[in-house]
Coordinates of C-alpha atoms in Angstrom, one line a residue:
X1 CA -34.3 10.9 1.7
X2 CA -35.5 8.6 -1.7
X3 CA -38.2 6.2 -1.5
X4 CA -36.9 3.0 -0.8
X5 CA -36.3 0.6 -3.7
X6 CA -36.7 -3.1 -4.3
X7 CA -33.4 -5.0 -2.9
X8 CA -31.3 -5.6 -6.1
X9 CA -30.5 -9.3 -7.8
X10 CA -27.7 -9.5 -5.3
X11 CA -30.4 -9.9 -2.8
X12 CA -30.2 -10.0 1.0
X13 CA -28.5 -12.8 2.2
X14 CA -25.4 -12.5 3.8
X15 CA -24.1 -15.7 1.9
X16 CA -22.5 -13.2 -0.6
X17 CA -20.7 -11.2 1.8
X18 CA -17.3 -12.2 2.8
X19 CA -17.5 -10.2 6.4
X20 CA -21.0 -12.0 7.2
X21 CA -20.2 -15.3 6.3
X22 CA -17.4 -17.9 6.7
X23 CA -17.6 -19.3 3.4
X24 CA -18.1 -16.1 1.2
X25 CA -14.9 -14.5 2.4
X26 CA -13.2 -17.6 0.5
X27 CA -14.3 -16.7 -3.0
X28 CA -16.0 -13.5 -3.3
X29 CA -13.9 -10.1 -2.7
X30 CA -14.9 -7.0 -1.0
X31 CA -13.9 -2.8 -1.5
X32 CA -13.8 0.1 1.0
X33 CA -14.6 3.5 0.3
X34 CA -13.0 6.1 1.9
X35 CA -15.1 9.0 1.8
X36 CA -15.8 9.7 5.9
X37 CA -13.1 11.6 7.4
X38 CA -15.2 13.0 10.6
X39 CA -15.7 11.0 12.7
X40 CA -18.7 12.3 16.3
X41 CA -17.1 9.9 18.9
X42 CA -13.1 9.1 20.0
X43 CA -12.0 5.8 21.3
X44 CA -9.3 5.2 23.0
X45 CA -8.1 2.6 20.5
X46 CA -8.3 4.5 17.4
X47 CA -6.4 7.1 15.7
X48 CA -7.1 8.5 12.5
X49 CA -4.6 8.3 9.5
X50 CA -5.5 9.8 5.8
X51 CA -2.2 9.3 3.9
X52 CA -1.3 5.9 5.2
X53 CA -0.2 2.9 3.1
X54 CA 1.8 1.2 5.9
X55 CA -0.5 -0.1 8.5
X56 CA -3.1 -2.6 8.3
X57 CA -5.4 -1.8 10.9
X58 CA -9.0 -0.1 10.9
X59 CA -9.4 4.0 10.7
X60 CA -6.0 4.5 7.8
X61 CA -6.4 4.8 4.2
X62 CA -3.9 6.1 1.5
X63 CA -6.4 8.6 0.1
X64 CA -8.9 10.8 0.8
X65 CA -11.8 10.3 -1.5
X66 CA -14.8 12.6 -3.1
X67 CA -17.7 10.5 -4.1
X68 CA -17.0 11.0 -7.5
X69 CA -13.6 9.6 -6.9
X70 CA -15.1 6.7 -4.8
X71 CA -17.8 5.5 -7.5
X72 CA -14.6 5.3 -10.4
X73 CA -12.8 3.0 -8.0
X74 CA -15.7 0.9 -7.4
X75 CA -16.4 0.7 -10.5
X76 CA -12.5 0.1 -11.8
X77 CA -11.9 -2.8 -9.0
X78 CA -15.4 -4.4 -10.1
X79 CA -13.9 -4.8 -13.4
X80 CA -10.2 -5.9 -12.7
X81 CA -11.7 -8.6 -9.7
X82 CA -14.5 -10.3 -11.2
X83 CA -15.1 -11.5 -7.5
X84 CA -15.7 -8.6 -6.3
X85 CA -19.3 -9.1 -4.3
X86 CA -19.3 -5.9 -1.7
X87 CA -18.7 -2.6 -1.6
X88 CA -18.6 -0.6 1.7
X89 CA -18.0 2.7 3.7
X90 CA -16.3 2.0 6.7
X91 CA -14.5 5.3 7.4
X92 CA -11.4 6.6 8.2
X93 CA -14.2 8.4 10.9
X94 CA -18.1 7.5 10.9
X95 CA -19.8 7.1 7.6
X96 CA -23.0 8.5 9.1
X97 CA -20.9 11.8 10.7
X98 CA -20.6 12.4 7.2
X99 CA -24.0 11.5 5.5
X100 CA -23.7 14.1 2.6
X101 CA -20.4 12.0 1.0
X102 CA -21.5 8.8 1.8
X103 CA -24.9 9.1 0.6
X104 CA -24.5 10.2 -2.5
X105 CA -21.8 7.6 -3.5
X106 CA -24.3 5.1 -2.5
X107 CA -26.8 6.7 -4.7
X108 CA -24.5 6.6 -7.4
X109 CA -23.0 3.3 -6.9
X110 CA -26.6 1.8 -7.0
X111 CA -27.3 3.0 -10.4
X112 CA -24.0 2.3 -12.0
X113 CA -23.4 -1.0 -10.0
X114 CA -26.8 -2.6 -9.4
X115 CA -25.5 -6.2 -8.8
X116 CA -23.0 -5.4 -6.0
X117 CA -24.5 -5.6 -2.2
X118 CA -24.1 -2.3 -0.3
X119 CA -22.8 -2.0 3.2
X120 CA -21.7 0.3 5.8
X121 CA -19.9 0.3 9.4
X122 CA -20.9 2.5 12.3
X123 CA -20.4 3.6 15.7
X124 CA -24.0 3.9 16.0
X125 CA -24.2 7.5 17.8
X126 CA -26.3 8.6 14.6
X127 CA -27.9 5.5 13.7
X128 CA -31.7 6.3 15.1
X129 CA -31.5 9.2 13.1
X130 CA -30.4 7.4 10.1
X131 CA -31.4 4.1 10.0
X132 CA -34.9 4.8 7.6
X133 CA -32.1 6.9 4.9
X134 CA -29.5 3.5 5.0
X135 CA -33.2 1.7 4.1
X136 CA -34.1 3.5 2.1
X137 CA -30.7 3.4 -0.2
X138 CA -30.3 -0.6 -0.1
X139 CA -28.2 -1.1 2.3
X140 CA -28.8 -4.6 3.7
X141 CA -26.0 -5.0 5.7
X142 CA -24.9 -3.0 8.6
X143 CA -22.1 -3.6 11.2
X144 CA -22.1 -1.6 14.3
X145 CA -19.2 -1.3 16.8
X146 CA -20.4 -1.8 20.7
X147 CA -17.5 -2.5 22.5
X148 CA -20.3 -2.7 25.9
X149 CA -23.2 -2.1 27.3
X150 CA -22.5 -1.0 30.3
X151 CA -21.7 2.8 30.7
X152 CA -19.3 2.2 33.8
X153 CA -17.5 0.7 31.6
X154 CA -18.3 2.8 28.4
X155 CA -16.5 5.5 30.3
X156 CA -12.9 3.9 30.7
X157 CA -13.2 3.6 26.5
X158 CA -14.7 6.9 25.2
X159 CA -13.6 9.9 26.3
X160 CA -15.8 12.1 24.3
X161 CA -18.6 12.4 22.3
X162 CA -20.7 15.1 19.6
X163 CA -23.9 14.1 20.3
X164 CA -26.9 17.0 18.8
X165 CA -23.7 19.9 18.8
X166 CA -22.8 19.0 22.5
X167 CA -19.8 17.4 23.5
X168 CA -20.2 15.1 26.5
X169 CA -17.7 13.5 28.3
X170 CA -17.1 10.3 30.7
X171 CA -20.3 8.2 31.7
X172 CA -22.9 10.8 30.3
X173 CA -20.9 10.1 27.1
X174 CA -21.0 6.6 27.2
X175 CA -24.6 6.7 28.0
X176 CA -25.9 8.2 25.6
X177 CA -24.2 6.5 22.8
X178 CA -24.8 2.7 24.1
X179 CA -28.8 4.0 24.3
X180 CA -28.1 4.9 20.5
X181 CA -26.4 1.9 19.7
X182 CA -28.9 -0.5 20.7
X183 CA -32.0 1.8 19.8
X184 CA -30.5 1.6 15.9
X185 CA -30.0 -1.8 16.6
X186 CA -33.9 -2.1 17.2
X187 CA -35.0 -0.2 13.9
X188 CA -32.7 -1.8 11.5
X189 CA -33.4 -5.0 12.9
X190 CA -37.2 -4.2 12.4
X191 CA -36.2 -3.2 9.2
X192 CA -35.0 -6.1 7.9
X193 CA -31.3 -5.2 7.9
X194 CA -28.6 -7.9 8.7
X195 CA -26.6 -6.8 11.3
X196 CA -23.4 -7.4 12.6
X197 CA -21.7 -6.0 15.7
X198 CA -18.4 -5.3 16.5
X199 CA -16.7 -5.7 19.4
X200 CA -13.0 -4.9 20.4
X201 CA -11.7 -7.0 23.4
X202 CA -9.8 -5.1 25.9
X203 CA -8.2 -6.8 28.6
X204 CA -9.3 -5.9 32.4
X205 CA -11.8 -3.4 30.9
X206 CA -14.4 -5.0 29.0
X207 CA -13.3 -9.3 28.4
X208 CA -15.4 -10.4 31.2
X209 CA -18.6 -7.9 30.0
X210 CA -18.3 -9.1 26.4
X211 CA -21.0 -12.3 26.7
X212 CA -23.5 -9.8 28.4
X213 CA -23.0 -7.4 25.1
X214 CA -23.3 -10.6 23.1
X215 CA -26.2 -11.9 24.8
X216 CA -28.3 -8.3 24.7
X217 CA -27.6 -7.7 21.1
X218 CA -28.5 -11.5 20.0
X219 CA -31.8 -10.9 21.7
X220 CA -32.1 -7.8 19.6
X221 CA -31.6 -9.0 16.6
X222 CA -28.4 -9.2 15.6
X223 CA -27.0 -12.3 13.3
X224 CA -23.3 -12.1 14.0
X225 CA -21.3 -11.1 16.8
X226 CA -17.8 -10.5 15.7
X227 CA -15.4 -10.2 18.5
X228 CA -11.7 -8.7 17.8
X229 CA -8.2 -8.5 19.7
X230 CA -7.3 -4.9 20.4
X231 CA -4.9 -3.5 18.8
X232 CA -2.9 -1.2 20.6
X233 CA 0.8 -0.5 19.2
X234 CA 3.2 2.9 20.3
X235 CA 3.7 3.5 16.8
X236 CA 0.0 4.3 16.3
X237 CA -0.2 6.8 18.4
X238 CA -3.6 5.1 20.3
X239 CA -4.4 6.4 24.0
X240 CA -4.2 2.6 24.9
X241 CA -0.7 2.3 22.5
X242 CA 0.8 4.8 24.5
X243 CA -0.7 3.9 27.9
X244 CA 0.6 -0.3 26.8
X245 CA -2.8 -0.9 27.3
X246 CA -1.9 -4.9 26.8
X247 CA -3.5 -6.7 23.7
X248 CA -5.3 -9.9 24.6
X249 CA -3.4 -13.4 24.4
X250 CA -4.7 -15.9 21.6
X251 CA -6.4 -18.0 24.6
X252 CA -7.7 -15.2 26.1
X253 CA -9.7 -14.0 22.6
X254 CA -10.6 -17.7 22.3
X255 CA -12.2 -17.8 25.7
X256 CA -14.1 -14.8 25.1
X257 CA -15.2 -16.5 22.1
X258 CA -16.1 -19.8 23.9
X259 CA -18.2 -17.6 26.5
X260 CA -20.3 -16.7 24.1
X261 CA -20.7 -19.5 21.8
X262 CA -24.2 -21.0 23.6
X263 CA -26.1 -18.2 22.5
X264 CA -24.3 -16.3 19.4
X265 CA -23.2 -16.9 16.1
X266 CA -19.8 -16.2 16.6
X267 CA -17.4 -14.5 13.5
X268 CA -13.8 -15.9 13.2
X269 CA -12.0 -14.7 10.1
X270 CA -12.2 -11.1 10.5
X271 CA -9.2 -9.3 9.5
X272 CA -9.7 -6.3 11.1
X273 CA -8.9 -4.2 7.7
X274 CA -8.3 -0.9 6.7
X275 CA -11.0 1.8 5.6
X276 CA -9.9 1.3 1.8
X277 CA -9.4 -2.4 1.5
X278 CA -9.7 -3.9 -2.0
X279 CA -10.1 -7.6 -2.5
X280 CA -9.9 -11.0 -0.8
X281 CA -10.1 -10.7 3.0
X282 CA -6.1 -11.0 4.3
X283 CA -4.8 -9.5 0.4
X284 CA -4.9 -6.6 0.0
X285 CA -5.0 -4.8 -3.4
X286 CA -5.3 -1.2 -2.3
X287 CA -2.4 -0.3 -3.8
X288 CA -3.7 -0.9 -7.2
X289 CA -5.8 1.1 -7.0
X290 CA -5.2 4.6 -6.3
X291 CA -6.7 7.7 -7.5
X292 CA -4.0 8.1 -10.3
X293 CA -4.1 4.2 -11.6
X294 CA -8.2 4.4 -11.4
X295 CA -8.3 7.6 -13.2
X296 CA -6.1 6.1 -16.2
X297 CA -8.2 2.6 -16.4
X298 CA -10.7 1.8 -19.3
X299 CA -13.9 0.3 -17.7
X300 CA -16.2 -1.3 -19.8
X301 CA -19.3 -1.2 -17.2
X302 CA -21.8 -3.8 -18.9
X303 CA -18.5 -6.2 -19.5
X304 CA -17.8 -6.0 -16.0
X305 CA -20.9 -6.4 -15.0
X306 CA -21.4 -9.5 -17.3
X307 CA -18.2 -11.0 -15.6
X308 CA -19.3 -10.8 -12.4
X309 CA -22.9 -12.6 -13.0
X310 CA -20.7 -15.0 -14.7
X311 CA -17.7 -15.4 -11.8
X312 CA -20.7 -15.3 -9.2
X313 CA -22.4 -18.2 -11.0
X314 CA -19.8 -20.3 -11.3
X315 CA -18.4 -19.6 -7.3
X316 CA -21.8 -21.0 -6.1
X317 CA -22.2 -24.2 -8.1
X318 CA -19.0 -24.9 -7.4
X319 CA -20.0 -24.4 -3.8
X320 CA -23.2 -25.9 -4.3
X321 CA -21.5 -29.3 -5.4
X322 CA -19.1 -29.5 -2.7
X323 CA -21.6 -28.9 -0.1
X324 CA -23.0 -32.3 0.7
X325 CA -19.0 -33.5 1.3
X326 CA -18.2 -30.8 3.2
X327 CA -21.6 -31.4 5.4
X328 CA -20.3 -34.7 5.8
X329 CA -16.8 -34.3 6.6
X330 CA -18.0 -32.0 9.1
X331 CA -19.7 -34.8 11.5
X332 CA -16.6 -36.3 11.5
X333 CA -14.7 -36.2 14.6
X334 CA -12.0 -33.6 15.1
X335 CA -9.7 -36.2 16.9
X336 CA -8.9 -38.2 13.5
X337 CA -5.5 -39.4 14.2
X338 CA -3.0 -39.3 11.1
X339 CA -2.8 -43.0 11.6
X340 CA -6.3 -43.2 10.6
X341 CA -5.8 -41.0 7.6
X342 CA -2.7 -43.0 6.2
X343 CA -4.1 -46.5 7.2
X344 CA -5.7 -46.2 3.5
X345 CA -2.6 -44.6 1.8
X346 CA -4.3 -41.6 2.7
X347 CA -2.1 -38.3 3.3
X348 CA -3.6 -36.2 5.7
X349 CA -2.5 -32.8 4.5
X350 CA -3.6 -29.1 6.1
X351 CA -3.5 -26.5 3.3
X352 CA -3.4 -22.3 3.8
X353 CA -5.6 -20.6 1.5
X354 CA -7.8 -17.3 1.3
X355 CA -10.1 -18.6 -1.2
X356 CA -10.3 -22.3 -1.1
X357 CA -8.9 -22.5 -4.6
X358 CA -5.3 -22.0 -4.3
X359 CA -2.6 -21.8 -2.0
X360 CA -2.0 -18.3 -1.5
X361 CA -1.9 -17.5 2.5
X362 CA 0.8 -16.4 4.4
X363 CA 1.2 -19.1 7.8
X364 CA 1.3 -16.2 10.2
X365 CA -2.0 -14.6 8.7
X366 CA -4.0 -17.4 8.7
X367 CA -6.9 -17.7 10.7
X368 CA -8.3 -21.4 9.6
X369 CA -6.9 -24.2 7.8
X370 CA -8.7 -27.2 5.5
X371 CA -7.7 -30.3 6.0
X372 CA -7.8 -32.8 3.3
X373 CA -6.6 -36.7 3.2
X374 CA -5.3 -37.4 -0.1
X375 CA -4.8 -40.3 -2.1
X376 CA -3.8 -41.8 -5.9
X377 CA -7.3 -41.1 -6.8
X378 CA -8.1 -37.9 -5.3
X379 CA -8.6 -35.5 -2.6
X380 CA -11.3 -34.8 -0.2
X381 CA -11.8 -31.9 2.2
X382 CA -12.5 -33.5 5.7
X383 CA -12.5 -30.3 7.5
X384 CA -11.8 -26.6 8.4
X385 CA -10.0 -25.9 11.7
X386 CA -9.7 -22.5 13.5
X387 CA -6.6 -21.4 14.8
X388 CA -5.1 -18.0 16.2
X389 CA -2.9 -15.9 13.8
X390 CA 0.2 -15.7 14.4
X391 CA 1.3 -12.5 12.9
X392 CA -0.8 -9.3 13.9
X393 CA 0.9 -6.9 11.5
X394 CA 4.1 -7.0 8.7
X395 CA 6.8 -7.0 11.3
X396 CA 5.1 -8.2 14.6
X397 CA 4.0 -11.4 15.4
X398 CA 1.9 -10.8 18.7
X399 CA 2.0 -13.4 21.3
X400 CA 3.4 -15.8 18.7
X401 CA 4.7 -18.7 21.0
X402 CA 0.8 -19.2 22.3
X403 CA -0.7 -18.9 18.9
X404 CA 2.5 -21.0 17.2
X405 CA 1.7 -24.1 20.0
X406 CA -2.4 -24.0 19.1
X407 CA -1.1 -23.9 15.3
X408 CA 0.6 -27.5 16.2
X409 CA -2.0 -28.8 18.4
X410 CA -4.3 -28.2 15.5
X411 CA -2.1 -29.7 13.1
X412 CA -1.1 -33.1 15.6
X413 CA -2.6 -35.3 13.3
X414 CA -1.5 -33.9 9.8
X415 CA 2.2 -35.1 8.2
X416 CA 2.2 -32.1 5.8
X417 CA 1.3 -28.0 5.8
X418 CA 1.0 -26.4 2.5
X419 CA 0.8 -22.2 2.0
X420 CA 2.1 -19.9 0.3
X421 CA 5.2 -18.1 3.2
X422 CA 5.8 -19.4 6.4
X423 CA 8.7 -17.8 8.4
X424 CA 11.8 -19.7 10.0
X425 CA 10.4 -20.0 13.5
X426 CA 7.6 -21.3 12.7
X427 CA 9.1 -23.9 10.1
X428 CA 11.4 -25.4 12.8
X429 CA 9.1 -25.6 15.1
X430 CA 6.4 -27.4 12.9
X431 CA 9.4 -29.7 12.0
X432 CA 10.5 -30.6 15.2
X433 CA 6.4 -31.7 15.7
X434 CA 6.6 -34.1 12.7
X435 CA 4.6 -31.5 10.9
X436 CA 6.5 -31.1 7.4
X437 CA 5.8 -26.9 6.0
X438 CA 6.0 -26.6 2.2
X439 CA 5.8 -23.6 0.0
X440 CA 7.1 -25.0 -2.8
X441 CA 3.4 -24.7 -4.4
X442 CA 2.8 -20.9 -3.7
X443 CA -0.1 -20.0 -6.1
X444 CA -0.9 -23.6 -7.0
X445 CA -4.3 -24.7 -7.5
X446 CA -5.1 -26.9 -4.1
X447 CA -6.0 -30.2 -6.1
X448 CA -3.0 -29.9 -8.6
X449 CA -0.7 -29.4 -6.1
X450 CA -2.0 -32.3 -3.3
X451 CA -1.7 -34.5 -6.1
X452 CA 2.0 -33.7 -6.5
X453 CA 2.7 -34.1 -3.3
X454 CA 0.7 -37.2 -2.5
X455 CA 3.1 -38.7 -5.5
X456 CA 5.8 -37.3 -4.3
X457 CA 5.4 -38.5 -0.5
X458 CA 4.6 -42.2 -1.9
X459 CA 7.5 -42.3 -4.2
X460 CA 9.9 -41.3 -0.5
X461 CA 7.1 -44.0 1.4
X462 CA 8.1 -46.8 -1.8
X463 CA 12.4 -46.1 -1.4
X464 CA 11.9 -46.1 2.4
X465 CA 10.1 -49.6 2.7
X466 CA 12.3 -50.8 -0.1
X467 CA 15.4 -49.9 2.4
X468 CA 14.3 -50.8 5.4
X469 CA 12.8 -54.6 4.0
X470 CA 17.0 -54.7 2.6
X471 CA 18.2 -53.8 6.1
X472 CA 16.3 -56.6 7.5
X473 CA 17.0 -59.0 4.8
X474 CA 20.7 -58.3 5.3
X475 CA 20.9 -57.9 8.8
X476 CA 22.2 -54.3 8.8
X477 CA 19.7 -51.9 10.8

């Protein structure tokens, strides 16, 4: 283990980090390494898949990487996305069931990359026996994955795990690696290490236990409890996929959620990604990336580095300026009615982006939507509304009727939806609300495009007064 080191002008704060906080993940980019095959525990929602490029789900990754390999991708996605703010080790397996890789990429990434912020995700079975080595290489953010804290319950999840060469199995098992969990919890915490946990909600085996996990590890420490769906297809070949272990409804994620809000900070916009993600969180550039493409690129490191300082600097003033708005617009009430918006010639508009700069989500991936009201003069962000997402995958929508009516019960009160796709069921359905979908503006800027349609919408307001004032004039109706 190296001496620990000074944290790096990247810094501590989570603000950066688009898995820690809610506003990063719209304007700074993250990258996954995959250098941890092994992995010292199984759960019954996993299954490992090395040479995947087809499923978007934690624990698959195209390729296989050595650290060498690993460092030249970092390095080659810092310098094609300027926004890149993160790099992290999240698997296939356990990054600390394979501390030789993993280590020395972070060695090497912290020399050639000083400005990104380091992370790492974990089970937590090694943790104790790690936590002063992720210290004392700058990591300063650490998730870990405690799905309970109950061993009862532990049991029905794990069915094994390689603790100290031994394999133990049932409670024992889940014993021993919640006492890990939450004693790695204690030292990073100590440590000064953000930490996020990780929690997958299972229906009938652990939704009802999942405030008493988020209470304990809030009063450890943690700063963000980040609560996910299971996912549990046939296809994947899961224990609970081919058990149809059920997947939890949209309100039944959202009660869980709700449960816990009193006494955690609760994470909504997690995408649940795979081991090698590259860029914005719900886009995916992984495939840009591959060991062949990265090996071919020209990086110029001191350029790239340059452009990032630069991209970084010019992300937070922006945010910086719009904060006192957005602080406002936030006290306002949620229950705005669309009269209130248009009784100014005001168009109350909800718009789908990734990065709060241009409309580029997919309706059935998004997990939040901004609301502006528009006018002649200009547009103003009044809030940001959580809803469920409707599609859990590229062909399956989950329980898409539940998460489809909160969609429109989020939207009662806006006359238009702007993104980038939005499927036929959806579309019909928003239309037969009075909820108008439009994707004519894929890959606009927001404020170029709201202005177009705000002009559009009051030329159509002008001819429909105009015809309904000769109507009456005439007597026709």
């Amino acid at each position: 283990m190296e001496p620990t080191r000074q944290p790096t002008a990247a810094g501590t704060s989570p603000a950066l980090h688009p898995c820690y906080s809610s506003k990063a993940h719209r304007h700074f980019a993250r990258l996954h390494l995959a250098v941890a095959p092994k992995c010292n525990i199984q759960c019954h929602y996993c299954n490992r898949k090395y040479h995947c490029s087809n499923e978007s789900r934690p624990g698959v990754v195209a390729e296989l990487l050595t650290p060498e390999q690993a460092v030249r991708k970092a390095l080659a996605v810092g310098a094609v996305i300027p926004h890149l703010a993160v790099v992290g080790i999240a698997g296939p397996g356990d990054p600390l069931a394979n501390p030789a890789p993993v280590f020395a990429t972070l060695r090497e990434l912290r020399d050639q990359a000083p400005d990104l912020l380091l992370c790492l995700s974990t089970n937590g079975l090694a943790l104790p026996e790690q936590a002063e080595n992720l210290v004392a290489h700058n990591i300063h953010h650490v998730t870990i994955t405690i799905n309970c804290v109950d061993p009862d319950i532990g049991a029905r999840i794990y069915p094994w795990i390689v603790h100290q060469n031994r394999r133990l199995r049932g409670r024992e098992a889940a014993a021993t690696l919640i006492a890990q969990q939450l004693k790695g919890l204690d030292l990073l915490v100590a440590r000064g290490v953000q930490v996020k946990i990780n929690s997958v909600l299972i229906p009938g085996i652990n939704d009802a236990h999942l405030p008493e996990v988020n209470r304990v590890v809030r009063e450890k420490g943690a700063i963000l409890h980040n609560i996910m769906p299971l996912i549990a297809r046939p296809e994947h070949g899961t224990h609970y996929g081919v058990t149809r272990q059920r997947e939890p409804t949209a309100e039944e994620l959202a009660a869980v959620h709700a449960a816990c809000e009193s006494s955690a900070g609760m994470m909504s916009h997690c995408q649940q990604c795979r081991a090698d993600a590259a860029g914005m969180l719900g886009e995916d550039r992984g495939a840009e990336f591959s060991i062949e493409k990265v090996a071919a690129m020209q990086i110029d490191l001191q350029g790239a580095m340059a452009k990032r300082a630069e991209v970084r600097a010019a992300i937070v003033s922006r945010l910086t300026r719009l904060s006192q708005p957005a602080s406002l617009a936030e006290r306002q009430p949620r229950g705005a009615s669309r009269r209130s918006a248009t009784a100014e010639n005001a168009l109350r508009i909800a718009v789908g982006s990734t990065d709060g700069q241009r409309i580029d989500a997919h309706f059935g991936h998004l997990r939040e939507l901004l609301i502006f009201d528009v006018t002649a003069s200009g547009a103003r962000l009044s809030e940001r509304r959580e809803i469920a997402r409707y599609c859990h995958g590229a062909t399956t929508c989950g329980d898409g009727e539940t998460a489809l009516a909160g969609a429109i019960r989020a939207l009662h009160d806006c006359t238009l939806l702007l993104c980038a796709r939005i499927g036929f069921t959806p579309w019909r359905a928003l239309q037969d609300a009075r909820i108008q979908p439009d994707s004519e503006h894929a890959g606009e800027e927001i404020s170029t495009a709201l202005q177009a349609v705000h002009a559009q919408w009051q030329g159509r307001r002008g001819i429909t007064q105009l015809s309904q004032a000769i109507s009456t004039h005439t007597g026709f109706q």
